Every structure is written in C-alpha cells, then in structure tokens.
Coordinates of N, CA and C in Angstrom, one line a residue:
M6 N -32.2 14.6 -8.1 CA -32.4 14.5 -9.5 C -31.1 14.8 -10.3
N7 N -30.1 15.4 -9.6 CA -28.9 15.7 -10.3 C -27.9 14.5 -10.3
D8 N -28.3 13.5 -9.6 CA -27.5 12.3 -9.5 C -27.6 11.5 -10.9
P9 N -26.4 11.3 -11.6 CA -26.5 10.6 -12.9 C -27.0 9.2 -12.8
F10 N -26.8 8.6 -11.6 CA -27.3 7.2 -11.4 C -28.9 7.2 -11.5
F11 N -29.5 8.2 -10.9 CA -31.0 8.3 -10.9 C -31.5 8.6 -12.3
R12 N -30.8 9.5 -13.0 CA -31.2 9.9 -14.3 C -31.1 8.7 -15.3
S13 N -30.2 7.7 -15.1 CA -30.0 6.6 -16.0 C -30.8 5.4 -15.5
G14 N -31.7 5.6 -14.6 CA -32.5 4.5 -14.0 C -33.3 3.7 -15.0
V15 N -33.8 2.5 -14.6 CA -34.6 1.7 -15.5 C -36.0 2.2 -15.4
A16 N -36.7 2.3 -16.6 CA -38.0 2.8 -16.7 C -38.9 1.9 -15.8
G17 N -39.8 2.5 -15.1 CA -40.8 1.8 -14.3 C -40.3 1.4 -12.9
L18 N -39.1 1.7 -12.5 CA -38.6 1.5 -11.2 C -38.3 2.8 -10.5
D19 N -38.8 2.8 -9.2 CA -38.6 4.0 -8.4 C -37.2 4.1 -7.8
R20 N -36.9 5.2 -7.2 CA -35.6 5.5 -6.7 C -35.2 4.5 -5.6
V21 N -36.2 4.1 -4.7 CA -36.0 3.2 -3.6 C -35.6 1.8 -4.2
T22 N -36.3 1.3 -5.2 CA -36.0 0.0 -5.7 C -34.6 0.0 -6.4
M23 N -34.3 1.1 -7.1 CA -33.0 1.2 -7.8 C -31.8 1.3 -6.7
D24 N -32.0 2.0 -5.7 CA -31.0 2.2 -4.6 C -30.8 0.8 -3.9
A25 N -31.9 0.1 -3.7 CA -31.7 -1.2 -3.0 C -31.0 -2.2 -3.9
G26 N -31.3 -2.2 -5.2 CA -30.6 -3.0 -6.2 C -29.2 -2.7 -6.3
L27 N -28.9 -1.4 -6.3 CA -27.5 -1.0 -6.4 C -26.7 -1.4 -5.2
R28 N -27.3 -1.3 -4.0 CA -26.5 -1.7 -2.8 C -26.2 -3.2 -2.8
T29 N -27.2 -4.0 -3.3 CA -26.9 -5.4 -3.4 C -25.8 -5.7 -4.5
H30 N -25.9 -4.9 -5.6 CA -24.9 -5.1 -6.6 C -23.5 -4.7 -6.1
M31 N -23.4 -3.7 -5.3 CA -22.1 -3.2 -4.8 C -21.6 -4.2 -3.7
Q32 N -22.5 -4.7 -2.9 CA -22.1 -5.7 -1.9 C -21.5 -7.0 -2.6
R33 N -22.2 -7.4 -3.7 CA -21.7 -8.6 -4.4 C -20.3 -8.3 -5.0
I34 N -20.1 -7.1 -5.6 CA -18.8 -6.8 -6.1 C -17.7 -6.8 -5.1
F35 N -18.0 -6.1 -3.9 CA -16.9 -6.1 -2.9 C -16.8 -7.4 -2.2
G36 N -17.8 -8.3 -2.3 CA -17.7 -9.6 -1.8 C -16.7 -10.4 -2.6
Y37 N -16.9 -10.3 -4.0 CA -16.0 -11.0 -4.9 C -14.6 -10.5 -4.7
M38 N -14.4 -9.2 -4.6 CA -13.1 -8.6 -4.4 C -12.4 -9.1 -3.2
A39 N -13.2 -9.1 -2.0 CA -12.6 -9.5 -0.8 C -12.3 -11.0 -0.8
G40 N -13.1 -11.8 -1.4 CA -12.8 -13.2 -1.6 C -11.5 -13.4 -2.4
G41 N -11.3 -12.6 -3.4 CA -10.1 -12.7 -4.3 C -8.9 -12.3 -3.5
L42 N -9.0 -11.2 -2.7 CA -7.9 -10.8 -1.9 C -7.5 -11.8 -0.9
A43 N -8.5 -12.4 -0.2 CA -8.2 -13.4 0.8 C -7.5 -14.6 0.2
L44 N -8.0 -15.0 -1.0 CA -7.3 -16.2 -1.7 C -5.9 -15.8 -2.0
T45 N -5.7 -14.6 -2.6 CA -4.3 -14.2 -2.9 C -3.4 -14.2 -1.7
G46 N -3.9 -13.6 -0.6 CA -3.0 -13.5 0.6 C -2.7 -14.8 1.2
L47 N -3.7 -15.7 1.2 CA -3.5 -17.0 1.8 C -2.5 -17.8 1.0
L48 N -2.6 -17.8 -0.4 CA -1.7 -18.6 -1.2 C -0.3 -17.9 -1.2
A49 N -0.2 -16.6 -1.1 CA 1.1 -15.9 -1.0 C 1.8 -16.4 0.2
W50 N 1.1 -16.4 1.3 CA 1.7 -16.8 2.6 C 2.2 -18.3 2.6
I51 N 1.3 -19.1 2.0 CA 1.6 -20.6 1.9 C 2.8 -20.8 1.0
T52 N 2.8 -20.1 -0.1 CA 3.9 -20.2 -1.0 C 5.3 -19.9 -0.4
A53 N 5.3 -18.8 0.4 CA 6.5 -18.3 1.0 C 7.0 -19.1 2.1
H54 N 6.1 -19.9 2.8 CA 6.5 -20.6 4.0 C 6.5 -22.2 3.8
T55 N 6.5 -22.6 2.5 CA 6.5 -24.0 2.2 C 7.5 -24.3 1.1
V56 N 7.6 -25.5 0.7 CA 8.6 -25.9 -0.3 C 8.2 -25.3 -1.7
L57 N 7.0 -24.7 -1.8 CA 6.6 -24.0 -3.0 C 7.5 -22.9 -3.4
A58 N 8.1 -22.2 -2.4 CA 9.0 -21.1 -2.6 C 10.2 -21.5 -3.4
Q59 N 10.8 -22.6 -3.1 CA 12.0 -23.1 -3.8 C 11.5 -23.6 -5.2
M60 N 10.4 -24.3 -5.3 CA 9.9 -24.9 -6.5 C 9.6 -23.8 -7.5
I61 N 9.1 -22.6 -7.0 CA 8.6 -21.6 -8.0 C 9.8 -20.6 -8.2
F62 N 10.3 -20.0 -7.2 CA 11.3 -18.9 -7.3 C 12.7 -19.4 -7.6
G63 N 12.9 -20.7 -7.4 CA 14.3 -21.2 -7.6 C 14.4 -21.9 -9.0
S64 N 13.4 -21.7 -9.8 CA 13.4 -22.4 -11.1 C 12.7 -21.5 -12.2
P65 N 12.7 -21.9 -13.4 CA 12.1 -21.1 -14.5 C 10.5 -21.1 -14.3
V66 N 10.0 -21.9 -13.4 CA 8.6 -21.9 -13.2 C 8.1 -20.5 -12.8
R67 N 9.0 -19.7 -12.2 CA 8.6 -18.4 -11.7 C 8.1 -17.5 -12.9
W68 N 8.6 -17.7 -14.1 CA 8.1 -17.0 -15.2 C 6.7 -17.4 -15.6
L69 N 6.4 -18.7 -15.5 CA 5.1 -19.1 -15.8 C 4.1 -18.6 -14.8
V70 N 4.5 -18.6 -13.5 CA 3.6 -18.1 -12.5 C 3.4 -16.6 -12.6
A71 N 4.5 -15.9 -13.1 CA 4.4 -14.4 -13.2 C 3.5 -14.0 -14.4
L72 N 3.5 -14.8 -15.4 CA 2.7 -14.5 -16.7 C 1.3 -15.1 -16.6
A73 N 1.0 -16.1 -15.8 CA -0.3 -16.7 -15.7 C -1.4 -15.7 -15.5
P74 N -1.3 -14.8 -14.5 CA -2.4 -13.9 -14.3 C -2.8 -13.1 -15.5
L75 N -1.8 -12.7 -16.3 CA -2.0 -11.9 -17.5 C -2.8 -12.8 -18.5
G76 N -2.5 -14.1 -18.6 CA -3.2 -15.0 -19.4 C -4.7 -15.1 -19.0
F77 N -5.0 -15.1 -17.7 CA -6.4 -15.2 -17.3 C -7.1 -13.9 -17.6
I78 N -6.5 -12.8 -17.5 CA -7.1 -11.5 -17.8 C -7.5 -11.5 -19.3
M79 N -6.5 -11.9 -20.1 CA -6.8 -11.9 -21.6 C -7.9 -12.8 -22.0
V80 N -8.0 -14.0 -21.3 CA -9.1 -14.9 -21.6 C -10.4 -14.3 -21.2
M81 N -10.5 -13.7 -20.0 CA -11.7 -13.0 -19.5 C -12.1 -11.9 -20.4
N82 N -11.2 -11.2 -21.0 CA -11.6 -10.1 -21.9 C -12.0 -10.5 -23.3
F83 N -11.2 -11.5 -23.8 CA -11.5 -12.0 -25.2 C -12.8 -12.8 -25.3
R84 N -13.2 -13.4 -24.1 CA -14.4 -14.3 -24.1 C -15.5 -13.6 -23.4
M85 N -15.5 -12.3 -23.3 CA -16.4 -11.5 -22.5 C -17.9 -11.8 -22.9
S86 N -18.1 -11.9 -24.2 CA -19.5 -12.0 -24.7 C -20.0 -13.5 -24.8
T87 N -19.1 -14.4 -24.7 CA -19.5 -15.8 -24.8 C -19.5 -16.6 -23.5
I88 N -18.6 -16.2 -22.6 CA -18.5 -17.0 -21.3 C -19.6 -16.7 -20.4
S89 N -20.0 -17.8 -19.7 CA -21.1 -17.7 -18.7 C -20.6 -16.9 -17.5
S90 N -21.6 -16.5 -16.7 CA -21.2 -15.8 -15.4 C -20.5 -16.7 -14.5
S91 N -20.9 -18.0 -14.4 CA -20.2 -18.9 -13.5 C -18.8 -19.2 -14.0
G92 N -18.6 -19.3 -15.3 CA -17.3 -19.5 -15.9 C -16.4 -18.3 -15.6
L93 N -17.0 -17.1 -15.7 CA -16.2 -15.9 -15.4 C -15.7 -15.8 -14.0
K94 N -16.6 -16.2 -13.1 CA -16.3 -16.2 -11.6 C -15.1 -17.2 -11.4
T95 N -15.2 -18.4 -12.1 CA -14.1 -19.4 -11.9 C -12.8 -18.8 -12.4
L96 N -12.8 -18.1 -13.6 CA -11.5 -17.5 -14.1 C -11.0 -16.4 -13.2
F97 N -11.9 -15.7 -12.6 CA -11.5 -14.6 -11.7 C -10.8 -15.2 -10.5
F98 N -11.3 -16.2 -9.9 CA -10.7 -16.8 -8.7 C -9.4 -17.5 -9.0
L99 N -9.3 -18.1 -10.2 CA -8.1 -18.7 -10.7 C -7.0 -17.6 -10.9
F100 N -7.4 -16.5 -11.4 CA -6.5 -15.4 -11.6 C -6.0 -14.9 -10.2
C101 N -6.9 -14.8 -9.2 CA -6.5 -14.4 -7.9 C -5.5 -15.4 -7.3
G102 N -5.8 -16.7 -7.5 CA -4.9 -17.7 -7.0 C -3.5 -17.7 -7.6
T103 N -3.4 -17.5 -8.9 CA -2.1 -17.4 -9.5 C -1.4 -16.1 -9.1
M104 N -2.1 -15.0 -8.8 CA -1.5 -13.8 -8.2 C -0.9 -14.1 -6.9
G105 N -1.6 -15.0 -6.1 CA -1.1 -15.3 -4.8 C 0.2 -16.1 -4.9
L106 N 0.3 -17.0 -5.8 CA 1.6 -17.7 -6.0 C 2.7 -16.8 -6.4
S107 N 2.5 -15.8 -7.3 CA 3.5 -14.9 -7.7 C 3.9 -13.9 -6.5
M108 N 2.9 -13.6 -5.7 CA 3.1 -12.6 -4.7 C 3.7 -13.2 -3.4
G109 N 3.9 -14.5 -3.4 CA 4.7 -15.1 -2.3 C 6.0 -14.5 -2.1
A110 N 6.5 -13.9 -3.2 CA 7.9 -13.3 -3.2 C 7.9 -12.1 -2.2
I111 N 6.8 -11.5 -1.9 CA 6.8 -10.3 -1.0 C 7.1 -10.8 0.4
F112 N 6.6 -12.0 0.8 CA 6.9 -12.5 2.1 C 8.4 -12.9 2.3
L113 N 9.0 -13.2 1.2 CA 10.4 -13.5 1.2 C 11.3 -12.3 1.2
T114 N 10.7 -11.1 0.8 CA 11.5 -9.9 0.7 C 11.3 -8.9 1.8
Y115 N 10.0 -8.8 2.3 CA 9.7 -7.9 3.4 C 9.3 -8.6 4.6
T116 N 9.4 -7.9 5.8 CA 9.0 -8.4 7.0 C 7.5 -8.5 7.1
D117 N 7.0 -9.5 7.9 CA 5.6 -9.7 8.1 C 4.9 -8.4 8.7
A118 N 5.6 -7.7 9.6 CA 5.0 -6.5 10.2 C 4.8 -5.4 9.2
S119 N 5.8 -5.2 8.3 CA 5.7 -4.1 7.3 C 4.7 -4.5 6.3
I120 N 4.5 -5.8 5.9 CA 3.5 -6.2 5.0 C 2.1 -5.9 5.6
A121 N 1.9 -6.3 6.9 CA 0.6 -6.0 7.5 C 0.3 -4.5 7.6
R122 N 1.4 -3.7 7.9 CA 1.2 -2.3 8.0 C 0.8 -1.7 6.6
A123 N 1.4 -2.1 5.6 CA 1.1 -1.6 4.2 C -0.3 -2.0 3.8
F124 N -0.7 -3.3 4.2 CA -2.0 -3.8 3.9 C -3.1 -2.9 4.6
F125 N -2.9 -2.7 5.9 CA -4.0 -1.9 6.6 C -4.1 -0.5 6.1
V126 N -2.9 0.1 5.8 CA -3.0 1.5 5.3 C -3.7 1.5 3.9
T127 N -3.4 0.5 3.1 CA -4.0 0.4 1.8 C -5.5 0.2 1.9
A128 N -5.9 -0.7 2.9 CA -7.3 -1.0 3.1 C -8.1 0.3 3.6
A129 N -7.5 1.0 4.5 CA -8.1 2.2 5.0 C -8.3 3.3 3.9
T130 N -7.3 3.5 3.1 CA -7.3 4.4 2.0 C -8.3 4.0 0.9
F131 N -8.3 2.7 0.6 CA -9.2 2.1 -0.4 C -10.7 2.3 0.1
G132 N -10.9 2.1 1.4 CA -12.3 2.2 1.9 C -12.7 3.7 1.8
A133 N -11.9 4.6 2.1 CA -12.2 6.0 2.1 C -12.5 6.5 0.7
M134 N -11.7 6.1 -0.3 CA -11.8 6.5 -1.7 C -13.1 5.8 -2.3
S135 N -13.4 4.6 -1.9 CA -14.6 3.9 -2.4 C -15.8 4.7 -1.9
L136 N -15.8 5.1 -0.7 CA -17.0 5.8 -0.1 C -17.1 7.1 -0.8
W137 N -16.0 7.8 -1.1 CA -16.1 9.1 -1.8 C -16.6 8.9 -3.2
G138 N -16.1 7.9 -3.9 CA -16.6 7.7 -5.3 C -18.0 7.3 -5.3
Y139 N -18.5 6.6 -4.3 CA -19.9 6.2 -4.2 C -20.9 7.4 -3.9
T140 N -20.4 8.3 -3.1 CA -21.3 9.4 -2.6 C -21.2 10.7 -3.3
T141 N -20.0 11.0 -4.0 CA -19.8 12.3 -4.6 C -20.8 12.5 -5.8
K142 N -21.2 13.8 -5.9 CA -22.0 14.1 -7.1 C -21.1 14.7 -8.2
T143 N -19.8 14.9 -7.9 CA -18.9 15.4 -8.9 C -18.6 14.3 -9.9
N144 N -18.6 14.7 -11.2 CA -18.3 13.7 -12.2 C -16.8 13.5 -12.3
L145 N -16.4 12.3 -12.1 CA -15.0 12.0 -12.0 C -14.4 11.4 -13.3
A146 N -15.2 11.6 -14.4 CA -14.8 11.0 -15.7 C -13.5 11.6 -16.2
G147 N -13.4 12.9 -16.0 CA -12.1 13.6 -16.5 C -10.9 13.1 -15.7
M148 N -11.1 13.0 -14.4 CA -10.0 12.5 -13.5 C -9.6 11.1 -13.9
G149 N -10.6 10.2 -14.3 CA -10.3 8.9 -14.7 C -9.4 8.8 -15.9
A150 N -9.8 9.6 -16.9 CA -9.0 9.7 -18.1 C -7.5 10.1 -17.9
F151 N -7.4 11.1 -17.0 CA -6.0 11.5 -16.6 C -5.3 10.5 -15.9
L152 N -5.9 9.7 -15.0 CA -5.3 8.7 -14.2 C -4.9 7.5 -15.1
M153 N -5.7 7.2 -16.1 CA -5.4 6.1 -17.0 C -4.1 6.5 -17.8
M154 N -4.0 7.7 -18.1 CA -2.7 8.1 -18.8 C -1.5 8.0 -17.8
G155 N -1.8 8.2 -16.6 CA -0.7 8.0 -15.6 C -0.3 6.6 -15.4
V156 N -1.3 5.7 -15.6 CA -0.9 4.2 -15.5 C 0.1 3.9 -16.6
F157 N -0.1 4.4 -17.8 CA 0.8 4.1 -18.9 C 2.2 4.8 -18.6
G158 N 2.1 6.0 -18.0 CA 3.3 6.7 -17.6 C 4.2 5.9 -16.7
I159 N 3.6 5.4 -15.6 CA 4.4 4.6 -14.6 C 4.9 3.3 -15.2
L160 N 4.1 2.7 -16.2 CA 4.6 1.5 -16.8 C 5.8 1.8 -17.7
I161 N 5.8 2.9 -18.4 CA 7.0 3.3 -19.2 C 8.2 3.6 -18.3
A162 N 7.9 4.3 -17.2 CA 9.0 4.7 -16.3 C 9.6 3.5 -15.7
S163 N 8.7 2.5 -15.3 CA 9.2 1.2 -14.7 C 10.1 0.5 -15.7
L164 N 9.7 0.5 -17.0 CA 10.6 -0.2 -18.0 C 11.9 0.5 -18.2
V165 N 11.9 1.8 -18.2 CA 13.1 2.6 -18.3 C 14.0 2.3 -17.1
N166 N 13.4 2.2 -15.9 CA 14.2 2.0 -14.7 C 14.9 0.6 -14.7
L167 N 14.4 -0.3 -15.5 CA 15.1 -1.6 -15.6 C 16.5 -1.4 -16.1
L168 N 16.6 -0.4 -17.0 CA 18.0 -0.1 -17.5 C 18.8 0.8 -16.6
L169 N 18.1 1.8 -16.1 CA 18.8 2.8 -15.3 C 19.1 2.4 -13.8
V170 N 18.2 1.5 -13.3 CA 18.3 1.1 -11.9 C 18.5 2.2 -11.0
S171 N 17.6 3.2 -11.1 CA 17.7 4.4 -10.2 C 16.8 4.3 -9.0
S172 N 17.3 4.4 -7.8 CA 16.5 4.4 -6.7 C 15.5 5.6 -6.6
M173 N 16.0 6.7 -7.0 CA 15.1 7.9 -7.0 C 14.0 7.8 -8.0
L174 N 14.2 7.2 -9.2 CA 13.2 7.0 -10.2 C 12.2 6.0 -9.6
Q175 N 12.7 5.0 -9.0 CA 11.8 4.0 -8.4 C 10.9 4.6 -7.3
W176 N 11.5 5.4 -6.5 CA 10.7 6.1 -5.5 C 9.6 7.0 -6.1
M177 N 9.9 7.7 -7.1 CA 9.0 8.5 -7.8 C 7.8 7.7 -8.4
V178 N 8.2 6.6 -9.0 CA 7.2 5.7 -9.6 C 6.3 5.1 -8.5
S179 N 6.9 4.8 -7.4 CA 6.1 4.2 -6.3 C 5.1 5.2 -5.7
V180 N 5.5 6.5 -5.5 CA 4.6 7.5 -5.1 C 3.5 7.8 -6.1
A181 N 3.9 7.9 -7.3 CA 2.9 8.1 -8.4 C 1.9 6.9 -8.4
G182 N 2.4 5.7 -8.3 CA 1.6 4.5 -8.4 C 0.5 4.5 -7.3
V183 N 1.0 4.8 -6.0 CA 0.0 4.9 -4.9 C -1.1 5.9 -5.2
A184 N -0.7 7.1 -5.7 CA -1.7 8.2 -5.9 C -2.6 7.8 -7.1
I185 N -2.1 7.2 -8.1 CA -2.9 6.9 -9.3 C -3.9 5.8 -9.0
F186 N -3.5 4.7 -8.4 CA -4.4 3.6 -8.2 C -5.4 3.9 -7.0
T187 N -5.0 4.8 -6.1 CA -5.9 5.3 -5.1 C -7.0 6.1 -5.8
G188 N -6.6 7.0 -6.7 CA -7.6 7.8 -7.4 C -8.5 7.0 -8.3
L189 N -7.9 6.0 -8.9 CA -8.7 5.1 -9.8 C -9.8 4.3 -9.0
T190 N -9.6 4.1 -7.8 CA -10.6 3.4 -6.9 C -11.8 4.2 -6.9
A191 N -11.7 5.5 -6.6 CA -12.9 6.4 -6.6 C -13.6 6.4 -7.9
W192 N -12.8 6.6 -9.0 CA -13.4 6.7 -10.3 C -14.1 5.4 -10.7
D193 N -13.5 4.2 -10.4 CA -14.1 3.0 -10.7 C -15.4 2.8 -10.0
V194 N -15.5 3.1 -8.7 CA -16.7 3.0 -7.9 C -17.8 3.8 -8.5
Q195 N -17.5 5.1 -8.9 CA -18.5 5.9 -9.5 C -18.9 5.4 -10.8
R196 N -18.0 4.9 -11.6 CA -18.3 4.3 -12.9 C -19.2 3.1 -12.8
I197 N -18.9 2.2 -11.8 CA -19.8 1.0 -11.5 C -21.2 1.5 -11.1
K198 N -21.3 2.5 -10.3 CA -22.6 3.0 -9.9 C -23.4 3.5 -11.0
Q199 N -22.8 4.3 -11.9 CA -23.5 4.9 -13.0 C -23.8 4.0 -14.1
T200 N -23.1 2.9 -14.3 CA -23.4 1.9 -15.3 C -24.3 0.7 -14.9
Y201 N -24.6 0.7 -13.6 CA -25.4 -0.4 -13.0 C -26.7 -0.6 -13.8
A202 N -27.4 0.5 -14.0 CA -28.7 0.4 -14.6 C -28.7 -0.2 -16.0
E203 N -27.6 -0.1 -16.7 CA -27.5 -0.7 -18.1 C -27.7 -2.2 -18.2
S204 N -27.3 -2.9 -17.1 CA -27.4 -4.3 -17.1 C -28.4 -4.8 -16.1
Y205 N -29.3 -4.0 -15.6 CA -30.2 -4.4 -14.5 C -31.0 -5.6 -14.9
G206 N -31.1 -6.6 -14.0 CA -32.0 -7.7 -14.2 C -31.6 -8.7 -15.3
T207 N -30.4 -8.7 -15.7 CA -29.9 -9.6 -16.8 C -28.7 -10.4 -16.2
E208 N -28.3 -11.5 -17.0 CA -27.1 -12.2 -16.6 C -25.9 -11.3 -16.7
A209 N -26.0 -10.4 -17.6 CA -24.9 -9.4 -17.8 C -24.6 -8.7 -16.5
N210 N -25.6 -8.5 -15.7 CA -25.4 -7.9 -14.4 C -24.4 -8.7 -13.5
D211 N -24.5 -10.0 -13.5 CA -23.5 -10.8 -12.8 C -22.1 -10.7 -13.4
K212 N -22.0 -10.6 -14.7 CA -20.7 -10.5 -15.3 C -20.1 -9.1 -15.0
V213 N -20.9 -8.1 -15.0 CA -20.5 -6.8 -14.7 C -19.9 -6.8 -13.3
A214 N -20.6 -7.5 -12.4 CA -20.1 -7.6 -11.0 C -18.7 -8.2 -10.9
V215 N -18.5 -9.2 -11.7 CA -17.1 -9.9 -11.7 C -16.1 -9.0 -12.3
Y216 N -16.4 -8.4 -13.4 CA -15.4 -7.4 -14.0 C -15.1 -6.2 -13.1
S217 N -16.2 -5.8 -12.5 CA -16.0 -4.6 -11.5 C -15.1 -5.0 -10.4
A218 N -15.3 -6.2 -9.8 CA -14.5 -6.7 -8.7 C -13.1 -6.9 -9.2
L219 N -12.8 -7.3 -10.4 CA -11.5 -7.4 -11.0 C -10.8 -6.0 -11.0
S220 N -11.5 -5.0 -11.5 CA -11.0 -3.7 -11.5 C -10.6 -3.2 -10.2
L221 N -11.5 -3.3 -9.2 CA -11.2 -2.9 -7.8 C -10.0 -3.7 -7.2
Y222 N -10.0 -5.0 -7.5 CA -8.9 -5.9 -7.0 C -7.6 -5.4 -7.5
L223 N -7.5 -5.1 -8.8 CA -6.2 -4.6 -9.4 C -5.8 -3.3 -8.8
N224 N -6.8 -2.4 -8.6 CA -6.5 -1.1 -7.9 C -5.8 -1.3 -6.5
F225 N -6.5 -2.2 -5.8 CA -6.0 -2.5 -4.4 C -4.6 -3.1 -4.4
I226 N -4.4 -4.2 -5.3 CA -3.1 -4.9 -5.3 C -2.0 -3.9 -5.8
N227 N -2.3 -3.1 -6.8 CA -1.2 -2.2 -7.3 C -0.9 -1.2 -6.2
A228 N -1.9 -0.6 -5.6 CA -1.6 0.4 -4.6 C -0.9 -0.2 -3.4
F229 N -1.2 -1.4 -3.0 CA -0.6 -2.1 -1.9 C 0.9 -2.3 -2.3
Q230 N 1.2 -2.8 -3.5 CA 2.6 -3.1 -3.8 C 3.4 -1.9 -3.9
F231 N 2.9 -0.8 -4.5 CA 3.7 0.4 -4.5 C 3.9 1.0 -3.1
L232 N 2.9 0.9 -2.3 CA 3.0 1.4 -0.9 C 4.0 0.6 -0.1
L233 N 4.0 -0.7 -0.4 CA 5.0 -1.6 0.3 C 6.4 -1.3 -0.1
S234 N 6.6 -0.9 -1.4 CA 7.9 -0.6 -1.8 C 8.4 0.7 -1.1
L235 N 7.5 1.5 -0.7 CA 7.8 2.8 -0.1 C 8.1 2.6 1.4
M236 N 7.2 1.9 2.1 CA 7.3 1.8 3.6 C 7.7 0.4 4.1
G237 N 7.9 -0.5 3.2 CA 8.3 -1.9 3.7 C 9.7 -2.0 4.2
D238 N 9.8 -2.8 5.3 CA 11.2 -3.1 5.8 C 11.6 -4.4 5.2
R239 N 12.8 -4.4 4.6 CA 13.3 -5.6 3.9 C 13.9 -6.5 5.0
R240 N 13.8 -7.8 4.7 CA 14.5 -8.8 5.5 C 16.0 -8.7 5.4
N241 N 16.7 -9.1 6.4 CA 18.2 -9.1 6.4 C 18.7 -10.3 5.6

C-alpha cells in the first residue's frame, strides 16, 4: 500500500489488473526503445561502411544530419496534443534513423571492438538501473531534479570546452555524463511507472509509451557516447 503506483491506481481496478497492464505498458516502451536502438545502430554501421560516409561527413550535409534529430524532437513536442499515436511512432523511428546517420562517425573514429565493449557495458548498466527504478519504493523525484540540473551543467561545460579544448575537462564531462544519464534511467523508469495510471485505457497511453521510449533511448545513447569517449580505442 506504500507503493505510489498502487495509490494512484484507476478506480475499479484491482492490483493484479493494474500490475498486468503496467507490465504490458513497460514491455511496449522497451520494445519501441530497442527497435529504435537497433535502427540507429544498423544505419550508423551502414553509413560508416558505404559511400554515405563521404557523402555526409565530407560535405555540408553533415550539419543537416546533425541537426535533423533535434528537429524531429521539436516536432514531437510541439505537436504533442494534436498528433496521432501512429504519427508519433513514425516520427520516433525517423528520429532514430537520422541519429543513426549522424552516429556513423563513431565507426570512423573508434574501433569496432571498443564500440561493442562500450555498448555492452552501457546495456548492462542500463538494465540494472531500469530494474532498480522499477522495483524501488524510494521516491527518486529529488534525485531526478538534481540530475536534470547536471544535464545543463555538462552542456555548459561542453560548450566551454569548445574554446578551451581541455582533455581534463572533457574527461570530467564524460565521467559526469555517464553518471547523470545512468541515474536518469532509474528516475525515468520510476516516473513512467507512477504516471501510467493517468493515461490508462486511452490513446494517450500509446503516446505516453512513445515519449517514454524516447526518454529512455536518449538516456542510453548519451550514456553510451560518454562511456565510449572514456574507454574507446581510436583508429590509427
């Protein structure tokens, strides 16, 4: 009874029904996220190993590819109330696809072995933090607010380092980035669990699943990239 998810349940539904619905909801979210990651990884590998690498990174097109994901996120947020759930899913996978095009650069920068190593470490950590966020009875709201402040902090530090070009500052930003986005994973999973009842049985529930998948996807991608910058072996 101390579980905030149970206290916010839908009237007339018992705990068993709510738990079953929540498991289905979470499976859908992680399914979307996994599909998005698979699409991103596949397109990143194809981009780096085909003529697309020269077409994108050897021309001004790289700026378009780099900014396109931001454009998709803005459309998804600004049209949140009017877009259909199917349209939102399409935008999500288009976003993941353009992320794949831009992330093709990592296959040109780092060895395949170090990319695989960073990916599996990120996946293991992500899984552990997701499980903790789902099962813990501790309210993580305060931690989430602190971590969101940290996101702005590493963004500012990264911009400053564009001028300083300090390897030490870059190392500190990478360490902080791994810690922050790993922590945000647990916070996001708990937040998803606690807000599930608010959209139960409506089309909004499908939209919530896509937006939740986007949040977890971004946590994973950011943690992976920061970890890769720490432990990745660069190509000669």
